[in-house]
Coordinates of C-alpha atoms in Angstrom, one line a residue:
M1261 CA -205.4 -3.2 5.4
S1262 CA -204.1 -6.9 5.4
R1263 CA -200.6 -5.7 6.1
A1264 CA -201.7 -3.8 9.1
R1265 CA -203.6 -6.8 10.4
S1266 CA -200.5 -8.9 9.8
D1267 CA -198.3 -6.5 11.7
R1268 CA -200.6 -6.4 14.7
G1269 CA -200.9 -10.1 14.8
P1270 CA -197.6 -11.0 16.6
T1271 CA -198.0 -8.1 19.0
A1272 CA -201.5 -9.3 19.9
N1273 CA -200.4 -12.9 20.3
W1274 CA -197.5 -11.9 22.7
L1275 CA -200.0 -9.7 24.6
A1276 CA -202.4 -12.6 24.9
F1277 CA -199.5 -14.9 26.2
A1278 CA -198.5 -12.3 28.7
V1279 CA -202.1 -11.9 30.0
L1280 CA -202.6 -15.7 30.1
L1281 CA -199.2 -16.3 31.9
A1282 CA -199.9 -13.6 34.5
A1283 CA -203.4 -14.9 35.1
A1284 CA -202.0 -18.5 35.5
I1285 CA -199.4 -17.4 38.0
G1286 CA -201.9 -15.4 40.0
I1287 CA -204.3 -18.4 40.1
A1288 CA -201.5 -20.8 41.0
T1289 CA -200.4 -18.6 43.8
A1290 CA -204.0 -18.3 45.1
I1291 CA -205.0 -21.9 45.1
H1292 CA -201.8 -23.9 45.6
D1293 CA -202.6 -24.4 49.3
D1294 CA -205.9 -26.1 48.5
Y1295 CA -204.2 -29.3 47.4
G1296 CA -203.5 -32.1 49.9
V1297 CA -200.2 -33.8 50.5
T1298 CA -199.6 -36.9 48.3
W1299 CA -198.1 -40.1 49.6
D1300 CA -194.9 -39.2 47.7
D1301 CA -194.5 -35.6 49.0
A1302 CA -192.7 -36.4 52.2
A1303 CA -190.1 -38.6 50.5
Y1304 CA -189.5 -36.1 47.7
A1305 CA -189.3 -33.2 50.1
R1306 CA -186.6 -35.0 52.0
Y1307 CA -184.8 -35.9 48.8
G1308 CA -184.6 -32.2 47.8
E1309 CA -183.1 -31.3 51.2
L1310 CA -180.5 -34.1 50.9
A1311 CA -179.6 -33.0 47.4
L1312 CA -179.0 -29.4 48.7
Q1313 CA -176.8 -30.9 51.4
Y1314 CA -174.9 -32.9 48.9
F1315 CA -174.0 -29.8 46.7
A1316 CA -173.4 -27.6 49.8
S1317 CA -170.9 -30.1 51.1
G1318 CA -169.1 -30.4 47.7
G1319 CA -170.3 -33.9 47.4
S1320 CA -169.0 -35.3 50.7
D1321 CA -172.5 -35.7 52.2
D1322 CA -173.7 -38.6 50.1
Q1323 CA -177.0 -39.4 51.9
V1324 CA -178.9 -38.3 48.8
N1325 CA -177.7 -41.4 47.0
Q1326 CA -178.8 -43.8 49.7
F1327 CA -182.3 -42.4 50.3
Y1328 CA -184.6 -45.2 49.1
D1329 CA -184.5 -45.6 45.3
L1330 CA -184.9 -41.9 44.6
K1331 CA -181.3 -41.7 43.2
Y1332 CA -182.9 -42.8 39.9
Y1333 CA -184.7 -39.5 39.7
G1334 CA -183.2 -36.1 39.1
P1335 CA -183.6 -33.8 42.1
T1336 CA -183.8 -30.5 40.2
V1337 CA -187.4 -29.5 41.1
E1338 CA -187.0 -31.0 44.5
M1339 CA -184.1 -28.7 45.2
V1340 CA -186.0 -25.6 44.0
A1341 CA -188.9 -26.6 46.2
A1342 CA -186.6 -27.1 49.2
L1343 CA -185.1 -23.6 48.5
G1344 CA -188.6 -22.2 48.4
S1345 CA -189.3 -23.6 51.8
R1346 CA -186.1 -22.2 53.2
A1347 CA -187.0 -18.8 51.7
G1348 CA -190.2 -18.7 53.8
W1349 CA -192.7 -19.5 51.1
G1350 CA -194.6 -21.6 53.5
G1351 CA -194.1 -25.0 55.1
S1352 CA -192.3 -27.8 53.3
Y1353 CA -195.4 -29.0 51.5
E1354 CA -197.0 -25.6 50.9
A1355 CA -193.7 -24.4 49.4
R1356 CA -193.5 -27.5 47.2
H1357 CA -197.0 -27.0 45.9
L1358 CA -196.4 -23.3 45.2
V1359 CA -193.1 -24.1 43.3
I1360 CA -194.6 -26.9 41.3
G1361 CA -197.7 -24.8 40.5
I1362 CA -195.7 -21.9 39.3
L1363 CA -193.3 -24.1 37.3
A1364 CA -196.4 -25.6 35.7
T1365 CA -197.3 -22.2 34.3
L1366 CA -194.2 -22.6 32.1
S1367 CA -196.3 -25.0 30.1
I1368 CA -197.8 -21.9 28.5
L1369 CA -194.5 -20.8 27.1
A1370 CA -193.4 -24.3 26.2
V1371 CA -196.6 -25.1 24.2
G1372 CA -196.4 -21.6 22.7
A1373 CA -192.9 -22.2 21.5
A1374 CA -193.9 -25.5 19.9
G1375 CA -197.1 -24.0 18.4
R1376 CA -195.1 -21.2 16.7
L1377 CA -193.7 -23.9 14.4
F1378 CA -197.0 -24.3 12.7
D1379 CA -198.3 -22.0 10.0
R1380 CA -201.2 -20.9 12.0
P1381 CA -200.9 -17.5 13.8
H1382 CA -203.5 -18.2 16.5
L1383 CA -202.5 -21.8 17.2
P1384 CA -199.9 -21.1 20.0
I1385 CA -202.2 -19.3 22.3
L1386 CA -205.1 -21.7 21.6
A1387 CA -202.8 -24.7 22.4
A1388 CA -201.7 -23.1 25.7
L1389 CA -205.3 -22.4 26.7
I1390 CA -206.4 -25.9 25.7
L1391 CA -203.6 -27.5 27.9
L1392 CA -204.8 -25.5 30.9
M1393 CA -208.3 -26.8 30.2
L1394 CA -207.3 -30.4 30.6
P1395 CA -208.3 -31.5 34.1
R1396 CA -205.8 -34.2 34.3
F1397 CA -202.9 -31.8 33.6
V1398 CA -204.3 -29.1 36.0
G1399 CA -204.8 -31.7 38.8
H1400 CA -201.2 -32.8 38.7
A1401 CA -199.9 -29.2 38.2
F1402 CA -199.6 -28.5 42.0
V1403 CA -198.6 -31.9 43.5
N1404 CA -196.6 -33.7 40.8
S1405 CA -193.0 -32.7 40.9
R1406 CA -191.9 -35.3 38.4
D1407 CA -194.3 -35.9 35.6
V1408 CA -195.6 -32.3 35.1
P1409 CA -192.1 -30.7 35.0
F1410 CA -191.0 -33.5 32.7
A1411 CA -193.9 -32.9 30.4
I1412 CA -192.9 -29.2 30.2
G1413 CA -189.3 -30.2 29.6
V1414 CA -190.3 -32.6 26.8
T1415 CA -192.3 -29.8 25.2
F1416 CA -189.4 -27.3 25.3
S1417 CA -187.1 -30.0 23.9
M1418 CA -189.5 -30.9 21.1
A1419 CA -189.9 -27.3 20.3
A1420 CA -186.1 -26.7 20.3
V1421 CA -185.1 -29.8 18.3
S1422 CA -188.1 -29.4 15.9
A1423 CA -187.1 -25.8 15.2
V1424 CA -183.6 -27.0 14.1
F1425 CA -185.2 -29.2 11.5
I1426 CA -188.2 -27.2 10.4
N1427 CA -186.5 -23.8 10.2
R1428 CA -183.3 -25.5 8.9
D1429 CA -181.4 -23.4 11.4
F1430 CA -178.3 -25.4 12.1
S1431 CA -176.5 -22.5 13.8
W1432 CA -174.5 -23.2 16.9
R1433 CA -177.0 -21.1 19.0
S1434 CA -179.9 -23.3 18.0
V1435 CA -178.0 -26.5 18.6
L1436 CA -176.9 -25.3 22.1
V1437 CA -180.5 -24.3 23.0
A1438 CA -181.7 -27.7 21.9
G1439 CA -178.9 -29.4 23.9
L1440 CA -179.7 -27.4 27.0
A1441 CA -183.4 -28.2 26.7
L1442 CA -182.7 -31.9 26.4
G1443 CA -180.3 -31.8 29.4
L1444 CA -182.7 -30.0 31.7
T1445 CA -185.5 -32.4 30.7
L1446 CA -183.3 -35.4 31.6
S1447 CA -182.3 -33.7 34.8
L1448 CA -186.0 -33.9 35.8
R1449 CA -186.3 -37.6 34.9
P1450 CA -183.1 -39.3 33.6
S1451 CA -185.1 -42.4 32.6
G1452 CA -186.7 -40.0 30.0
L1453 CA -183.7 -40.8 27.9
V1454 CA -185.7 -43.6 26.3
V1455 CA -188.5 -41.2 25.4
L1456 CA -186.3 -38.4 24.1
A1457 CA -184.0 -40.8 22.2
V1458 CA -187.1 -42.3 20.4
F1459 CA -188.4 -38.8 19.6
F1460 CA -185.0 -37.6 18.4
L1461 CA -184.7 -40.5 16.0
G1462 CA -188.3 -40.0 14.9
I1463 CA -187.7 -36.3 14.1
S1464 CA -184.5 -37.2 12.2
F1465 CA -186.5 -39.7 10.1
L1466 CA -189.5 -37.3 9.5
S1467 CA -187.1 -34.5 8.5
R1468 CA -186.2 -36.7 5.5
L1469 CA -189.8 -36.6 4.2
F1470 CA -189.6 -32.8 3.6
P1471 CA -187.2 -30.9 1.4
A1472 CA -184.0 -29.6 3.0
P1473 CA -181.3 -27.2 1.8
P1474 CA -178.2 -28.8 0.1
G1475 CA -175.6 -29.9 2.6
A1476 CA -178.0 -29.5 5.6
G1477 CA -177.5 -33.1 6.7
E1478 CA -173.7 -32.7 6.8
V1479 CA -173.9 -29.5 8.8
L1480 CA -176.3 -31.1 11.3
G1481 CA -174.2 -34.2 11.5
S1482 CA -171.2 -32.1 12.6
R1483 CA -173.3 -30.6 15.4
K1484 CA -175.0 -33.7 16.8
G1485 CA -172.1 -34.4 19.1
V1486 CA -172.2 -30.9 20.6
L1487 CA -176.0 -31.2 21.1
L1488 CA -175.7 -34.5 22.9
G1489 CA -172.6 -33.3 24.9
V1490 CA -174.4 -30.2 26.2
A1491 CA -177.4 -32.3 27.1
W1492 CA -175.2 -34.8 29.0
L1493 CA -173.2 -32.1 30.8
T1494 CA -176.4 -30.4 32.0
L1495 CA -177.7 -33.7 33.3
Y1496 CA -174.4 -34.5 35.0
A1497 CA -174.2 -31.2 36.7
T1498 CA -177.6 -31.6 38.4
W1499 CA -177.8 -35.3 39.2
P1500 CA -175.7 -36.5 42.2
W1501 CA -175.9 -40.2 41.4
A1502 CA -174.3 -39.5 37.9
H1503 CA -171.3 -38.2 39.8
L1504 CA -170.6 -41.7 40.9
R1505 CA -171.6 -43.5 37.7
P1506 CA -171.4 -41.0 34.8
V1507 CA -172.8 -43.5 32.2
R1508 CA -174.1 -46.5 34.1
S1509 CA -176.5 -44.3 36.1
I1510 CA -178.6 -43.2 33.2
L1511 CA -178.7 -46.7 31.7
E1512 CA -179.9 -48.2 35.0
A1513 CA -182.5 -45.4 35.4
A1514 CA -183.8 -46.2 31.9
A1515 CA -183.9 -49.9 32.6
L1516 CA -185.9 -49.3 35.8
A1517 CA -188.4 -47.3 33.9
L1518 CA -188.9 -50.1 31.3
A1519 CA -189.2 -52.8 33.9
F1520 CA -190.5 -51.4 37.2
P1521 CA -189.9 -54.2 39.7
R1522 CA -193.0 -53.8 41.9
P1523 CA -196.3 -54.5 40.2
I1524 CA -199.4 -53.3 42.0
P1525 CA -203.2 -53.8 41.5
V1526 CA -204.8 -51.4 39.1
L1527 CA -208.5 -50.8 38.9
F1528 CA -209.4 -50.7 35.2
D1529 CA -212.7 -51.4 33.5
G1530 CA -214.2 -52.5 36.8
G1531 CA -211.6 -55.1 37.7
F1532 CA -208.2 -55.3 39.3
I1533 CA -205.3 -56.1 37.0
A1534 CA -201.6 -56.2 37.8
S1535 CA -199.8 -53.1 36.6
N1536 CA -197.4 -55.2 34.5
E1537 CA -200.3 -57.0 32.8
L1538 CA -202.5 -54.2 31.6
P1539 CA -204.2 -54.5 28.2
W1540 CA -202.7 -52.8 25.2
Y1541 CA -205.5 -50.3 25.1
Y1542 CA -205.1 -49.0 28.7
L1543 CA -203.5 -45.7 27.7
P1544 CA -205.5 -45.0 24.5
K1545 CA -208.7 -45.6 26.6
Y1546 CA -207.5 -43.3 29.3
V1547 CA -206.9 -40.6 26.7
L1548 CA -210.5 -41.1 25.5
I1549 CA -212.2 -41.1 28.9
T1550 CA -210.2 -38.4 30.6
T1551 CA -210.2 -35.7 27.9
P1552 CA -213.2 -33.3 27.9
P1553 CA -215.5 -34.1 24.9
S1554 CA -215.3 -30.7 23.4
I1555 CA -211.5 -30.9 23.3
L1556 CA -211.8 -34.5 21.9
L1557 CA -213.8 -33.1 19.0
L1558 CA -211.1 -30.5 18.3
L1559 CA -208.4 -33.2 18.6
L1560 CA -210.1 -35.4 16.0
I1561 CA -210.3 -32.4 13.6
G1562 CA -206.7 -31.6 14.3
L1563 CA -205.6 -35.2 13.8
A1564 CA -207.3 -35.3 10.4
I1565 CA -205.7 -32.0 9.3
A1566 CA -202.2 -33.1 10.5
V1567 CA -202.5 -36.5 8.7
H1568 CA -203.7 -34.7 5.5
R1569 CA -200.9 -32.2 5.5
V1570 CA -198.3 -34.9 6.1
W1571 CA -199.7 -37.0 3.3
Q1572 CA -199.6 -34.0 0.9
R1573 CA -196.0 -33.1 2.0
G1574 CA -196.7 -29.6 0.7
E1575 CA -194.9 -26.4 1.4
G1576 CA -195.1 -24.6 4.7
R1577 CA -194.4 -25.7 8.3
T1578 CA -197.7 -27.3 9.3
G1579 CA -196.8 -30.5 7.4
P1580 CA -193.5 -31.2 9.1
M1581 CA -194.6 -29.9 12.5
G1582 CA -197.8 -31.9 12.2
A1583 CA -195.8 -35.0 11.5
I1584 CA -193.6 -34.4 14.6
T1585 CA -196.6 -33.7 16.8
L1586 CA -198.4 -36.8 15.5
M1587 CA -195.4 -38.9 16.4
W1588 CA -195.1 -37.2 19.8
F1589 CA -198.7 -38.0 20.6
I1590 CA -199.2 -41.4 19.0
L1591 CA -195.8 -43.2 19.3
P1592 CA -195.8 -43.5 23.1
L1593 CA -199.2 -45.1 22.9
V1594 CA -198.0 -47.5 20.3
L1595 CA -194.8 -48.3 22.2
F1596 CA -196.8 -49.0 25.3
A1597 CA -199.1 -51.3 23.4
V1598 CA -196.1 -53.2 22.1
R1599 CA -193.7 -53.1 25.1
R1600 CA -196.3 -53.1 27.9
P1601 CA -194.1 -51.6 30.7
T1602 CA -195.4 -51.4 34.2
V1603 CA -197.7 -48.3 34.6
Y1604 CA -200.4 -47.2 37.0
D1605 CA -202.2 -44.1 38.1
G1606 CA -203.9 -43.6 34.7
L1607 CA -202.0 -41.2 32.5
R1608 CA -199.6 -40.0 35.2
H1609 CA -196.5 -41.4 33.7
F1610 CA -197.5 -40.2 30.2
L1611 CA -198.5 -36.6 30.9
F1612 CA -195.8 -35.6 28.4
I1613 CA -198.2 -36.5 25.6
L1614 CA -200.8 -33.9 26.8
P1615 CA -199.0 -30.9 25.3
A1616 CA -199.0 -32.8 21.9
L1617 CA -202.7 -33.4 22.4
A1618 CA -203.2 -29.7 23.1
L1619 CA -201.3 -28.7 19.9
L1620 CA -203.3 -31.1 17.7
A1621 CA -206.6 -29.9 19.3
A1622 CA -205.4 -26.3 18.7
L1623 CA -204.9 -27.2 15.0
G1624 CA -208.5 -28.3 15.0
A1625 CA -209.6 -25.1 16.7
T1626 CA -207.9 -23.0 14.1
A1627 CA -209.8 -24.9 11.4
V1628 CA -213.1 -24.3 13.2
L1629 CA -212.2 -20.6 13.6
E1630 CA -211.6 -20.2 9.9
F1631 CA -214.7 -22.2 8.9
V1632 CA -217.0 -20.2 11.1
R1633 CA -215.3 -16.9 10.2
A1634 CA -215.8 -17.5 6.5
R1635 CA -219.6 -17.9 7.1
A1636 CA -220.4 -15.8 10.1
G1637 CA -217.6 -13.4 10.8
W1638 CA -214.8 -13.1 13.4
V1639 CA -217.0 -12.5 16.4
L1640 CA -219.1 -15.7 16.1
A1641 CA -216.0 -17.6 15.1
W1642 CA -214.1 -16.7 18.2
L1643 CA -217.3 -17.3 20.3
A1644 CA -217.6 -20.8 18.9
V1645 CA -214.0 -21.7 19.6
A1646 CA -214.1 -20.2 23.0
L1647 CA -217.2 -22.2 23.9
L1648 CA -215.5 -25.4 22.8
I1649 CA -212.2 -24.7 24.6
L1650 CA -213.6 -23.3 27.8
A1651 CA -216.3 -26.0 28.2
P1652 CA -214.3 -27.9 30.8
T1653 CA -214.1 -24.9 33.1
R1654 CA -217.2 -26.1 35.0
A1655 CA -215.6 -29.5 35.7
L1656 CA -212.3 -27.8 36.8
V1657 CA -214.1 -25.7 39.3
R1658 CA -216.5 -28.4 40.5
L1659 CA -213.8 -31.0 41.1
H1660 CA -211.3 -28.6 42.8
P1661 CA -208.9 -29.6 44.2
Y1662 CA -209.2 -33.1 42.7
Q1663 CA -209.1 -32.3 39.0
M1664 CA -206.7 -35.3 38.5
T1665 CA -209.8 -37.6 39.2
Y1666 CA -211.7 -36.3 36.1
F1667 CA -213.5 -38.6 33.8
N1668 CA -215.8 -37.5 31.0
A1669 CA -219.4 -38.5 30.2
F1670 CA -218.2 -41.6 28.2
T1671 CA -217.7 -43.4 31.5
G1672 CA -221.3 -42.7 32.6
G1673 CA -220.4 -39.9 35.0
M1674 CA -218.0 -39.5 37.9
E1675 CA -219.9 -41.8 40.3
R1676 CA -219.8 -44.6 37.8
A1677 CA -216.2 -44.0 36.8
A1678 CA -215.1 -44.2 40.5
E1679 CA -216.4 -47.8 40.6
R1680 CA -214.4 -48.8 37.5
Y1681 CA -211.2 -46.7 37.5
E1682 CA -208.6 -45.1 39.8
T1683 CA -209.5 -41.7 41.2
D1684 CA -207.6 -40.1 44.1
Y1685 CA -204.7 -42.5 43.9
W1686 CA -202.3 -40.2 45.7
L1687 CA -204.4 -39.8 48.8
T1688 CA -204.7 -36.0 48.5
G1689 CA -208.2 -36.3 50.0
Y1690 CA -206.7 -37.2 53.3
R1691 CA -206.3 -33.6 54.1
E1692 CA -210.0 -32.9 53.8
A1693 CA -210.8 -35.9 55.9
I1694 CA -208.4 -34.9 58.7
E1695 CA -209.8 -31.4 58.6
W1696 CA -213.2 -32.9 59.3
V1697 CA -211.7 -34.9 62.2
N1698 CA -210.1 -31.6 63.4
G1699 CA -213.6 -30.1 63.6
V1700 CA -214.8 -33.0 65.8
A1701 CA -211.7 -32.7 68.0
G1702 CA -212.0 -29.0 68.3
A1703 CA -215.3 -29.3 70.1
D1704 CA -213.5 -31.4 72.8
P1705 CA -210.0 -29.9 73.1
G1706 CA -209.2 -31.8 76.3
T1707 CA -209.5 -35.2 74.6
T1708 CA -206.9 -36.8 72.3
Y1709 CA -208.4 -38.4 69.2
R1710 CA -206.6 -41.3 67.7
V1711 CA -206.9 -41.9 63.9
L1712 CA -205.7 -44.9 62.0
V1713 CA -205.1 -44.1 58.3
S1714 CA -205.0 -46.7 55.5
G1715 CA -203.2 -46.8 52.2
W1716 CA -200.3 -49.0 53.1
P1717 CA -199.0 -51.6 52.6
I1718 CA -199.8 -52.0 48.9
P1719 CA -201.5 -55.3 48.4
E1720 CA -199.2 -58.1 47.0
T1721 CA -201.8 -59.5 44.7
P1722 CA -204.1 -57.9 42.1
D1723 CA -206.9 -60.2 43.0
L1724 CA -209.1 -58.0 45.2
A1725 CA -212.4 -59.2 43.7
T1726 CA -213.4 -60.8 47.0
G1727 CA -212.5 -57.9 49.1
P1728 CA -209.6 -55.8 50.5
V1729 CA -206.5 -57.1 52.3
C1730 CA -207.0 -55.6 55.8
W1731 CA -203.9 -55.9 57.9
T1732 CA -205.7 -54.7 61.0
T1733 CA -205.4 -57.7 63.4
R1734 CA -202.0 -59.3 62.4
R1735 CA -198.6 -58.3 61.4
L1736 CA -197.5 -58.0 57.8
P1737 CA -195.8 -61.0 56.2
E1738 CA -192.1 -60.4 55.5
S1739 CA -192.8 -60.3 51.7
A1740 CA -195.2 -57.4 52.0
V1741 CA -194.3 -53.9 51.0
P1742 CA -193.4 -52.2 54.3
V1743 CA -195.2 -49.2 55.7
D1744 CA -193.1 -46.0 55.2
P1745 CA -193.5 -43.7 58.2
L1746 CA -192.9 -40.7 55.9
M1747 CA -196.1 -41.5 53.9
K1748 CA -198.5 -40.9 56.8
D1749 CA -197.9 -37.1 56.4
A1750 CA -200.7 -37.2 53.7
A1751 CA -203.0 -37.2 56.7
A1752 CA -200.9 -36.1 59.7
H1753 CA -199.7 -32.8 58.1
R1754 CA -202.9 -30.9 58.9
A1755 CA -203.9 -32.8 62.1
A1756 CA -204.8 -30.7 65.1
E1757 CA -202.8 -30.8 68.3
N1758 CA -205.2 -33.2 69.9
V1759 CA -205.5 -35.5 66.9
R1760 CA -202.9 -38.3 66.7
V1761 CA -202.4 -40.1 63.4
Y1762 CA -201.2 -43.7 63.3
V1763 CA -200.2 -46.1 60.6
L1764 CA -200.4 -49.9 61.3
T1765 CA -196.7 -50.5 62.1
E1766 CA -196.9 -47.8 64.8
L1767 CA -199.8 -49.7 66.4
W1768 CA -197.8 -52.9 66.4
R1769 CA -194.7 -51.3 67.6
E1770 CA -196.4 -49.5 70.4
E1771 CA -198.8 -52.4 71.1
I1772 CA -201.9 -50.3 70.7
P1773 CA -205.0 -52.3 69.9
V1774 CA -207.0 -51.3 66.8
T1775 CA -210.1 -50.9 69.0
A1776 CA -208.3 -48.0 70.8
M1777 CA -208.6 -45.9 67.6
D1778 CA -211.5 -43.4 67.4
F1779 CA -211.5 -43.0 63.6
Y1780 CA -210.4 -44.9 60.5
V1781 CA -209.5 -42.6 57.5
S1782 CA -209.3 -44.6 54.4
T1783 CA -208.7 -44.2 50.7
T1784 CA -211.2 -46.1 48.4
R1785 CA -208.1 -47.4 46.5
F1786 CA -207.5 -51.1 46.9
R1787 CA -210.9 -51.3 48.5
Y1788 CA -209.4 -50.3 51.9
D1789 CA -212.5 -48.4 52.7
E1790 CA -214.3 -51.7 53.2
C1791 CA -212.1 -52.6 56.2
F1792 CA -213.9 -52.2 59.5
P1793 CA -217.3 -53.1 57.9
E1794 CA -219.1 -52.8 61.3
A1795 CA -217.9 -49.1 61.8
P1796 CA -220.3 -46.5 60.4
V1797 CA -219.1 -44.0 57.8
T1798 CA -219.3 -40.5 59.3
Y1799 CA -217.8 -38.5 56.5
R1800 CA -217.0 -38.9 52.8
V1801 CA -214.6 -36.9 50.7
Q1802 CA -216.4 -36.8 47.4
R1803 CA -217.1 -34.8 44.2
D1804 CA -219.9 -35.3 41.7
G1805 CA -220.9 -38.5 43.5
A1806 CA -217.4 -40.1 43.4
T1807 CA -216.1 -41.0 46.8
Y1808 CA -212.3 -40.7 47.3
V1809 CA -211.9 -41.1 51.1
V1810 CA -214.1 -42.2 53.9
V1811 CA -214.0 -41.5 57.7
K1812 CA -215.3 -44.4 59.9
E1813 CA -216.0 -44.1 63.6
I1814 CA -214.3 -47.2 65.0
A1815 CA -215.5 -46.5 68.5
A1816 CA -219.1 -46.8 67.3
G1817 CA -218.5 -50.0 65.4

């Protein structure tokens, strides 16, 4: 009887993965167009096109390496998105969101591959499901072409490298797979070399805590060069800037990541702080307040189990994989607390720790499953685990398509959280605001409606306690961050034919007075929504009481 159950287990798990992957792809295809354009989309869409031109020209068209500072980022996903647009998968932005969304479903396979390295048969599918229940991950899964793919790449890399150590499989095949995974991950974000190098060293150290076959170290040592060589060749093949500076390029990208040169104001704990002066607990607190409470409970249980198994250093794979996952989850938080690099947008730059969080929470879920099964049977056990894991579903649906703005009840609710923390920091709510303006304009098709949109320039100082910096009546000082005309597409992309969208520099260039505008569409970030205080608010983009964007009628002010 037990043998039959054991034989059916792998088949059932693979079937569950197939069903979950198919469902995720179907949902991604159905909802990808609900997400607004971010203020980075236009630049990255152009970067992808320039990268395709570079490779199509055999490297002679070098515009890709002069396009802003994007040469520091790998264009792999941007090129795939550009190809999707050329293939007719929708407009440039629609194709991008579809490609990013479908690529995000690979997280199911990535987390499953890492989860298989534990001694828990149900852990891989539970981890994949938990990751898809994290609102912060889902919210980025359709609009973030850097951090989500990088998180998936890190997960595949951790699974591949960990398998070498945990399974003691030092075959050339395993080493080549690990090298390819590392290289593809770096091709998404070359500055990730810092993260992957730390993880690789950490895994090497942790492997010494657990018994290894005689001679294993020598065998692995002879293969490390091949692993790193494959990783570097994969990165080199996909990153145009590396063709000019094969070694210096990745070092400069890593240095930029550690010391981002442009600090910006960050709303945290109700006050504005420069992004290079955030307190050490910024990231740990964001994990605490942006993870659904039911999954936090499973995470705490999983953390306790992982620490216990590592402390025991017993047989089986849960001990070593638990140690690796603990390092994966905790070490970045510790390094941030010590090094304090420039970060902003909450967890955006650290999304790669969320798969580790999902694995640890899944470890906790398997413990709950076994505990309830021993006392009440399999049916109630699975029901209890399902209730805990699927509890965030309501929030995912309610916040759609702004899941990246999620905060849990520990902040006092979404309305309270919006007053103390960043919400729609990428301006995706501009789409909904412009669609409302389109409705007004549609009732009067013979009239051109002029809309001024905010969001740029980024304030020079974090001191916004007394109010916003409203550059509405005078030109920017030379030291201010200039307005990028590409960025206005966050609003202009869905504008109707008789709706004209402006940014401030256009007004100054065309000598149009601000009073000639009909509406002001503004993010609540940097308190820009407080500009034009005399103009009434005619529409709010909001969820659960949290306001992301306002529309003000300037003509009525």
